[in-house]
Short mmCIF file of C-alpha atoms (C1' of nucleotides) in Angstrom, two decimals:
data_model
loop_
_atom_site.label_atom_id
_atom_site.label_comp_id
_atom_site.label_asym_id
_atom_site.label_seq_id
_atom_site.Cartn_x
_atom_site.Cartn_y
_atom_site.Cartn_z
CA UNK A 1 -18.90 -11.29 -22.74
CA UNK A 2 -15.89 -12.85 -24.38
CA UNK A 3 -13.66 -14.01 -21.55
CA UNK A 4 -10.13 -12.85 -22.07
CA UNK A 5 -7.48 -15.51 -22.07
CA UNK A 6 -7.46 -17.10 -18.63
CA UNK A 7 -4.29 -17.82 -16.67
CA UNK A 8 -2.69 -21.22 -17.03
CA UNK A 9 -1.58 -23.27 -14.05
CA UNK A 10 1.96 -21.91 -13.91
CA UNK A 11 0.75 -18.37 -14.21
CA UNK A 12 -1.86 -18.88 -11.55
CA UNK A 13 0.71 -20.26 -9.12
CA UNK A 14 3.09 -17.45 -9.87
CA UNK A 15 0.34 -14.89 -9.50
CA UNK A 16 -0.76 -16.19 -6.13
CA UNK A 17 2.78 -16.19 -4.85
CA UNK A 18 3.42 -12.73 -6.24
CA UNK A 19 0.24 -11.40 -4.74
CA UNK A 20 1.41 -12.53 -1.33
CA UNK A 21 4.70 -10.74 -1.83
CA UNK A 22 2.95 -7.61 -3.03
CA UNK A 23 0.85 -7.54 0.11
CA UNK A 24 3.39 -8.57 2.71
CA UNK A 25 6.77 -7.23 1.67
CA UNK A 26 5.91 -3.55 1.64
CA UNK A 27 4.34 -3.87 5.06
CA UNK A 28 7.33 -5.71 6.45
CA UNK A 29 9.76 -3.18 5.07
CA UNK A 30 7.65 -0.24 6.13
CA UNK A 31 7.24 -1.40 9.65
CA UNK A 32 10.95 -1.84 10.31
CA UNK A 33 11.66 1.61 8.96
CA UNK A 34 8.74 3.12 10.81
CA UNK A 35 9.67 1.49 14.07
CA UNK A 36 13.40 2.16 13.95
CA UNK A 37 13.52 5.49 12.16
CA UNK A 38 9.99 6.83 12.06
CA UNK A 39 10.05 6.93 8.27
CA UNK A 40 7.84 5.27 5.68
CA UNK A 41 9.44 3.51 2.74
CA UNK A 42 8.31 6.30 0.48
CA UNK A 43 9.93 8.89 2.73
CA UNK A 44 13.13 6.88 2.73
CA UNK A 45 13.10 6.56 -1.04
CA UNK A 46 12.71 10.28 -1.42
CA UNK A 47 15.68 10.90 0.84
CA UNK A 48 17.71 8.36 -1.13
CA UNK A 49 16.85 9.94 -4.46
CA UNK A 50 17.89 13.35 -3.23
CA UNK A 51 21.08 12.04 -1.67
CA UNK A 52 22.15 10.54 -4.96
CA UNK A 53 22.26 13.97 -6.58
CA UNK A 54 25.45 15.95 -6.35
CA UNK A 55 23.56 19.06 -5.31
CA UNK A 56 21.11 17.06 -3.17
CA UNK A 57 18.37 18.82 -5.03
CA UNK A 58 15.58 17.80 -7.38
CA UNK A 59 12.34 19.09 -8.85
CA UNK A 60 9.18 17.75 -7.32
CA UNK A 61 7.90 16.14 -10.49
CA UNK A 62 11.20 14.43 -11.16
CA UNK A 63 11.35 13.28 -7.59
CA UNK A 64 7.86 11.85 -7.87
CA UNK A 65 8.71 9.65 -10.81
CA UNK A 66 12.08 8.62 -9.35
CA UNK A 67 10.40 7.55 -6.17
CA UNK A 68 7.54 5.89 -8.04
CA UNK A 69 4.79 7.88 -6.38
CA UNK A 70 2.05 10.21 -7.50
CA UNK A 71 2.67 13.91 -7.43
CA UNK A 72 0.11 14.58 -4.77
CA UNK A 73 1.57 11.92 -2.55
CA UNK A 74 5.06 13.27 -3.12
CA UNK A 75 3.83 16.73 -2.28
CA UNK A 76 2.59 15.54 1.10
CA UNK A 77 5.70 13.47 1.74
CA UNK A 78 7.98 16.39 1.09
CA UNK A 79 5.78 18.62 3.22
CA UNK A 80 6.26 16.20 6.11
CA UNK A 81 9.98 15.87 5.49
CA UNK A 82 10.24 19.62 5.40
CA UNK A 83 8.36 19.93 8.66
CA UNK A 84 10.82 17.45 10.15
CA UNK A 85 13.72 19.53 8.84
CA UNK A 86 15.02 16.90 6.46
CA UNK A 87 14.48 18.86 3.25
CA UNK A 88 13.80 22.41 2.19
CA UNK A 89 11.59 23.62 -0.62
CA UNK A 90 12.22 26.61 -2.81
CA UNK A 91 10.97 27.92 -6.12
CA UNK A 92 13.07 27.05 -9.12
CA UNK A 93 14.75 30.18 -10.50
CA UNK A 94 14.24 29.27 -14.17
CA UNK A 95 10.63 28.09 -13.98
CA UNK A 96 8.64 29.64 -11.19
CA UNK A 97 6.00 26.93 -11.31
CA UNK A 98 8.55 24.33 -10.30
CA UNK A 99 9.69 23.59 -6.79
CA UNK A 100 13.12 22.33 -5.89
CA UNK A 101 13.43 20.04 -2.92
CA UNK A 102 16.84 20.00 -1.30
CA UNK A 103 18.16 17.54 1.24
CA UNK A 104 19.42 19.22 4.40
CA UNK A 105 22.38 18.17 6.54
CA UNK A 106 19.99 16.79 9.06
CA UNK A 107 18.12 14.92 6.33
CA UNK A 108 21.30 13.32 5.13
CA UNK A 109 22.19 12.40 8.68
CA UNK A 110 18.75 10.86 9.11
CA UNK A 111 19.23 8.82 5.99
CA UNK A 112 22.67 7.65 7.04
CA UNK A 113 21.27 6.63 10.37
CA UNK A 114 18.32 4.79 8.88
CA UNK A 115 20.12 3.03 6.06
CA UNK A 116 21.90 0.19 7.84
CA UNK A 117 18.79 -1.12 9.53
CA UNK A 118 16.77 -0.84 6.38
CA UNK A 119 19.40 -2.48 4.24
CA UNK A 120 19.74 -5.35 6.62
CA UNK A 121 16.00 -5.82 6.52
CA UNK A 122 16.10 -5.84 2.72
CA UNK A 123 18.87 -8.37 2.86
CA UNK A 124 17.08 -10.55 5.35
CA UNK A 125 13.72 -10.47 3.60
CA UNK A 126 14.99 -10.68 0.05
CA UNK A 127 18.57 -11.44 -0.82
CA UNK A 128 19.35 -13.94 1.89
CA UNK A 129 16.55 -16.01 0.44
CA UNK A 130 17.71 -15.98 -3.16
CA UNK A 131 20.59 -17.55 -5.05
CA UNK A 132 22.78 -15.24 -7.14
CA UNK A 133 21.10 -16.62 -10.24
CA UNK A 134 17.71 -15.80 -8.82
CA UNK A 135 18.87 -12.28 -8.10
CA UNK A 136 19.67 -11.87 -11.78
CA UNK A 137 16.31 -13.31 -12.77
CA UNK A 138 14.55 -11.04 -10.35
CA UNK A 139 16.31 -8.09 -11.85
CA UNK A 140 15.12 -8.96 -15.34
CA UNK A 141 11.62 -9.79 -14.24
CA UNK A 142 11.23 -6.67 -12.17
CA UNK A 143 12.47 -4.54 -15.03
CA UNK A 144 9.90 -6.12 -17.30
CA UNK A 145 7.13 -5.27 -14.87
CA UNK A 146 8.34 -1.90 -13.77
CA UNK A 147 6.29 0.33 -16.04
CA UNK A 148 2.62 -0.56 -15.57
CA UNK A 149 1.30 2.47 -17.36
CA UNK A 150 3.01 1.67 -20.66
CA UNK A 151 0.62 -1.05 -21.71
CA UNK A 152 -2.06 -0.27 -19.18
CA UNK A 153 -3.39 2.88 -20.72
CA UNK A 154 -3.84 1.64 -24.27
CA UNK A 155 -7.42 2.80 -23.90
CA UNK A 156 -6.98 6.46 -24.61
CA UNK B 1 28.11 0.98 14.34
CA UNK B 2 29.14 -2.13 12.48
CA UNK B 3 27.54 -1.78 9.08
CA UNK B 4 25.76 -4.92 8.11
CA UNK B 5 26.77 -6.44 4.82
CA UNK B 6 25.95 -3.92 2.13
CA UNK B 7 24.24 -4.85 -1.12
CA UNK B 8 26.40 -5.71 -4.11
CA UNK B 9 25.79 -4.22 -7.54
CA UNK B 10 23.46 -6.96 -8.77
CA UNK B 11 21.47 -6.85 -5.60
CA UNK B 12 21.21 -3.11 -5.72
CA UNK B 13 19.91 -3.17 -9.28
CA UNK B 14 17.44 -5.88 -8.44
CA UNK B 15 16.30 -4.03 -5.36
CA UNK B 16 15.71 -0.81 -7.22
CA UNK B 17 13.71 -2.57 -9.88
CA UNK B 18 11.76 -4.54 -7.31
CA UNK B 19 11.01 -1.43 -5.32
CA UNK B 20 9.47 0.14 -8.39
CA UNK B 21 7.28 -2.90 -8.88
CA UNK B 22 6.28 -2.93 -5.24
CA UNK B 23 5.13 0.65 -5.50
CA UNK B 24 3.52 0.67 -8.91
CA UNK B 25 1.96 -2.72 -9.49
CA UNK B 26 -0.46 -2.71 -6.57
CA UNK B 27 -1.65 0.74 -7.54
CA UNK B 28 -2.15 -0.26 -11.14
CA UNK B 29 -4.05 -3.39 -10.20
CA UNK B 30 -6.09 -1.63 -7.57
CA UNK B 31 -7.14 1.18 -9.79
CA UNK B 32 -8.49 -1.04 -12.54
CA UNK B 33 -10.50 -3.06 -10.04
CA UNK B 34 -11.68 0.06 -8.28
CA UNK B 35 -12.70 1.77 -11.47
CA UNK B 36 -14.42 -1.18 -13.11
CA UNK B 37 -15.86 -2.98 -10.12
CA UNK B 38 -15.57 -0.68 -7.16
CA UNK B 39 -13.44 -3.20 -5.29
CA UNK B 40 -9.95 -2.99 -3.83
CA UNK B 41 -7.49 -5.79 -4.50
CA UNK B 42 -7.84 -6.91 -0.92
CA UNK B 43 -11.62 -7.07 -1.24
CA UNK B 44 -11.27 -9.10 -4.39
CA UNK B 45 -8.83 -11.49 -2.76
CA UNK B 46 -11.21 -12.07 0.09
CA UNK B 47 -14.02 -12.88 -2.31
CA UNK B 48 -11.72 -15.24 -4.21
CA UNK B 49 -10.64 -17.05 -1.07
CA UNK B 50 -14.22 -17.58 0.00
CA UNK B 51 -15.29 -18.69 -3.45
CA UNK B 52 -12.65 -21.39 -3.48
CA UNK B 53 -14.25 -23.11 -0.50
CA UNK B 54 -16.98 -25.64 -1.13
CA UNK B 55 -19.19 -24.06 1.50
CA UNK B 56 -18.11 -20.53 0.56
CA UNK B 57 -17.36 -20.03 4.20
CA UNK B 58 -14.26 -19.32 6.26
CA UNK B 59 -13.20 -18.14 9.69
CA UNK B 60 -11.99 -14.56 9.89
CA UNK B 61 -8.53 -15.45 11.09
CA UNK B 62 -8.05 -18.04 8.38
CA UNK B 63 -9.34 -15.60 5.81
CA UNK B 64 -6.91 -12.97 7.03
CA UNK B 65 -3.88 -15.17 6.51
CA UNK B 66 -5.16 -16.51 3.18
CA UNK B 67 -5.64 -13.02 1.91
CA UNK B 68 -2.33 -11.84 3.38
CA UNK B 69 -3.79 -9.05 5.45
CA UNK B 70 -3.85 -8.16 9.10
CA UNK B 71 -6.82 -9.22 11.16
CA UNK B 72 -8.00 -5.72 11.81
CA UNK B 73 -7.85 -4.87 8.14
CA UNK B 74 -9.73 -8.03 7.29
CA UNK B 75 -12.32 -7.16 9.86
CA UNK B 76 -12.99 -3.86 8.17
CA UNK B 77 -12.91 -5.37 4.70
CA UNK B 78 -15.50 -7.97 5.62
CA UNK B 79 -17.59 -5.32 7.31
CA UNK B 80 -17.64 -3.38 4.05
CA UNK B 81 -18.36 -6.46 1.99
CA UNK B 82 -21.17 -7.36 4.36
CA UNK B 83 -22.63 -3.88 4.07
CA UNK B 84 -22.55 -4.30 0.31
CA UNK B 85 -24.32 -7.63 0.63
CA UNK B 86 -21.45 -9.71 -0.68
CA UNK B 87 -20.83 -11.73 2.45
CA UNK B 88 -22.60 -12.53 5.71
CA UNK B 89 -21.07 -12.93 9.15
CA UNK B 90 -22.21 -15.34 11.82
CA UNK B 91 -20.79 -16.77 15.00
CA UNK B 92 -19.15 -20.15 14.66
CA UNK B 93 -21.26 -22.80 16.39
CA UNK B 94 -18.31 -24.71 17.85
CA UNK B 95 -16.26 -21.73 19.06
CA UNK B 96 -18.31 -18.70 19.85
CA UNK B 97 -15.31 -16.39 19.71
CA UNK B 98 -14.86 -17.15 16.03
CA UNK B 99 -16.77 -15.56 13.19
CA UNK B 100 -17.58 -17.29 9.95
CA UNK B 101 -17.75 -15.20 6.83
CA UNK B 102 -19.85 -16.64 4.03
CA UNK B 103 -19.98 -15.55 0.44
CA UNK B 104 -23.50 -14.70 -0.72
CA UNK B 105 -24.99 -15.31 -4.14
CA UNK B 106 -24.60 -11.68 -4.89
CA UNK B 107 -20.99 -11.76 -3.73
CA UNK B 108 -20.25 -14.63 -6.03
CA UNK B 109 -21.96 -12.81 -8.87
CA UNK B 110 -19.86 -9.73 -8.12
CA UNK B 111 -16.71 -11.79 -8.22
CA UNK B 112 -17.67 -13.45 -11.48
CA UNK B 113 -18.37 -10.06 -12.96
CA UNK B 114 -15.11 -8.55 -11.74
CA UNK B 115 -12.80 -11.44 -12.59
CA UNK B 116 -12.38 -11.11 -16.36
CA UNK B 117 -11.33 -7.49 -16.21
CA UNK B 118 -8.99 -8.12 -13.35
CA UNK B 119 -7.44 -11.20 -14.92
CA UNK B 120 -6.85 -9.38 -18.15
CA UNK B 121 -5.13 -6.60 -16.25
CA UNK B 122 -2.95 -9.16 -14.48
CA UNK B 123 -2.13 -10.70 -17.82
CA UNK B 124 -1.36 -7.38 -19.40
CA UNK B 125 0.77 -6.07 -16.58
CA UNK B 126 2.56 -9.29 -15.71
CA UNK B 127 2.37 -12.36 -17.85
CA UNK B 128 2.35 -10.76 -21.25
CA UNK B 129 5.71 -9.29 -20.32
CA UNK B 130 7.36 -12.51 -19.20
CA UNK B 131 8.61 -15.60 -20.98
CA UNK B 132 7.35 -18.97 -19.72
CA UNK B 133 10.75 -19.55 -18.15
CA UNK B 134 10.51 -16.25 -16.34
CA UNK B 135 7.09 -17.21 -15.05
CA UNK B 136 8.64 -20.28 -13.45
CA UNK B 137 11.45 -18.22 -11.97
CA UNK B 138 8.99 -15.71 -10.66
CA UNK B 139 7.06 -18.47 -9.00
CA UNK B 140 10.15 -19.75 -7.20
CA UNK B 141 11.34 -16.32 -6.24
CA UNK B 142 7.99 -15.18 -4.99
CA UNK B 143 7.62 -18.32 -2.91
CA UNK B 144 10.99 -17.65 -1.36
CA UNK B 145 9.93 -14.15 -0.37
CA UNK B 146 6.38 -14.89 0.61
CA UNK B 147 6.80 -15.22 4.36
CA UNK B 148 8.46 -12.06 5.64
CA UNK B 149 7.71 -12.71 9.29
CA UNK B 150 9.64 -15.98 9.44
CA UNK B 151 13.08 -14.44 9.53
CA UNK B 152 11.98 -10.91 10.26
CA UNK B 153 11.09 -11.22 13.90
CA UNK B 154 14.29 -12.82 15.15
CA UNK B 155 14.69 -9.79 17.34
CA UNK B 156 12.36 -10.56 20.19
"C1'" DC C 1 -0.03 41.99 -26.95
"C1'" DG C 2 -3.76 38.77 -25.25
"C1'" DG C 3 -6.35 34.93 -24.49
"C1'" DA C 4 -6.40 29.73 -24.71
"C1'" DA C 5 -4.13 25.71 -23.52
"C1'" DG C 6 -0.75 23.29 -21.02
"C1'" DT C 7 2.32 22.32 -17.01
"C1'" DA C 8 3.90 22.25 -11.85
"C1'" DG C 9 2.46 21.79 -7.58
"C1'" DT C 10 -0.79 21.97 -3.57
"C1'" DT C 11 -4.96 20.97 -0.93
"C1'" DG C 12 -9.88 19.59 0.78
"C1'" DC C 13 -12.46 15.73 1.27
"C1'" DC C 14 -13.00 11.18 2.14
"C1'" DG C 15 -12.12 6.33 2.72
"C1'" DC C 16 -8.75 3.05 4.26
"C1'" DG C 17 -5.17 0.68 7.26
"C1'" DT C 18 -2.46 0.55 11.51
"C1'" DC C 19 -1.88 0.57 16.33
"C1'" DA C 20 -3.48 -0.20 20.63
"C1'" DA C 21 -7.18 -0.95 23.60
"C1'" DA C 22 -11.49 -3.28 24.38
"C1'" DT C 23 -14.68 -7.22 24.45
"C1'" DA C 24 -15.78 -11.79 24.78
"C1'" DA C 25 -15.25 -16.53 24.87
"C1'" DA C 26 -12.30 -20.56 25.81
"C1'" DC C 27 -8.72 -23.04 28.10
"C1'" DT C 28 -5.80 -23.95 32.39
"C1'" DA C 29 -4.61 -24.63 36.85
"C1'" DG C 30 -5.30 -24.64 41.52
"C1'" DC D 1 -15.65 -23.28 40.65
"C1'" DT D 2 -12.57 -19.25 39.76
"C1'" DA D 3 -8.89 -16.34 38.72
"C1'" DG D 4 -5.61 -15.83 35.13
"C1'" DT D 5 -4.09 -16.48 30.47
"C1'" DT D 6 -4.65 -17.12 25.74
"C1'" DT D 7 -7.32 -16.75 21.45
"C1'" DA D 8 -10.71 -14.47 18.08
"C1'" DT D 9 -12.42 -10.45 16.65
"C1'" DT D 10 -13.87 -5.64 16.71
"C1'" DT D 11 -13.32 -0.68 17.24
"C1'" DG D 12 -11.68 4.32 18.21
"C1'" DA D 13 -8.28 7.45 17.05
"C1'" DC D 14 -5.24 8.97 13.85
"C1'" DG D 15 -2.34 9.65 9.86
"C1'" DC D 16 -1.85 8.75 5.01
"C1'" DG D 17 -2.95 8.44 -0.07
"C1'" DG D 18 -6.15 9.10 -4.07
"C1'" DC D 19 -9.11 11.98 -6.63
"C1'" DA D 20 -10.47 16.10 -8.31
"C1'" DA D 21 -10.52 20.90 -7.94
"C1'" DC D 22 -7.67 24.91 -7.60
"C1'" DT D 23 -3.73 28.35 -8.06
"C1'" DA D 24 -0.01 30.02 -10.44
"C1'" DC D 25 3.07 30.25 -13.97
"C1'" DT D 26 4.48 29.35 -18.89
"C1'" DT D 27 3.88 28.56 -23.75
"C1'" DC D 28 1.53 28.75 -27.98
"C1'" DC D 29 -0.47 31.17 -31.62
"C1'" DG D 30 -3.02 34.39 -33.92
#
DNA sequence: CGGAAGTAGTTGCCGCGTCAAATAAACTAG
DNA sequence: CTAGTTTATTTGACGCGGCAACTACTTCCG
């Protein structure tokens, strides 16, 4: 088996550090949100995405990609949010396969209530630890990594 | 409620991009490893950590922090790995509360078999997309973020 | 029109991770 | 020595996410 190109020392260091972040950050962010607002990050993201729309309304599939989750996961998330009264679901008038999720008043209120604590956690765990220059670098780097499937599925 | 300092535009961009990475990268890495080697990232990390020791042996608690997981998760991971024959567990002779996990021959073989595919996925999803300078930045940034609990739990 | 193929979303099953409680051994005073 | 505390690890209950199968609607094309 022809070994693919191995990682060099810099890459290995970076990878180890990144792996730690990948494991720990989501947990840290999730647990604050869970504890203080009884929401998971993914739930929060969904609420945010909806709130950013003028009509507070989005199709499930669009919502899934915006929130970077699978459709089945999104389906369950929205089901929970609906049960909690934070969103409603209704068939799209133009395409009756599609479902439109709409943020309710109470959902918006929930988001507004949860946001400050979450943002301060994000600030504490991320931006307080970085220089402005590093923030710019992070932006570029994260953008470069943000679409795993692009290169990943060359094997079709 | 006194809103904590909000995020500025750069920070917001960076956060959105990072959030995408935090959601998608672990999934992408996990699914390759799962598909090709029937291991989760966390399992793989545990095997790596053990393999890096001369005696291929580590205490559970140490292993948990090295692999950036909770103790209870680690406990279950090692239980699975033991069931698969990749590690053994035994009481520590000096402190009978502690458990030593040891990598078996077969566990090492598993790791050696899984590594190339995983490394190439890491390369494809991460390092092929970054310049050498970005790799250095990433290293610094990731190190800065790698210890969420430090600042996080100021609220006791 | 009518059937094949594609698209949108949901759900059953199952394994995994978290939380909290339990167990067990090791210190720590009195 | 012994009761109390701390440390190391495991486990039961429970909810969540992934996969694949399924329903329902739409589109394509003859």
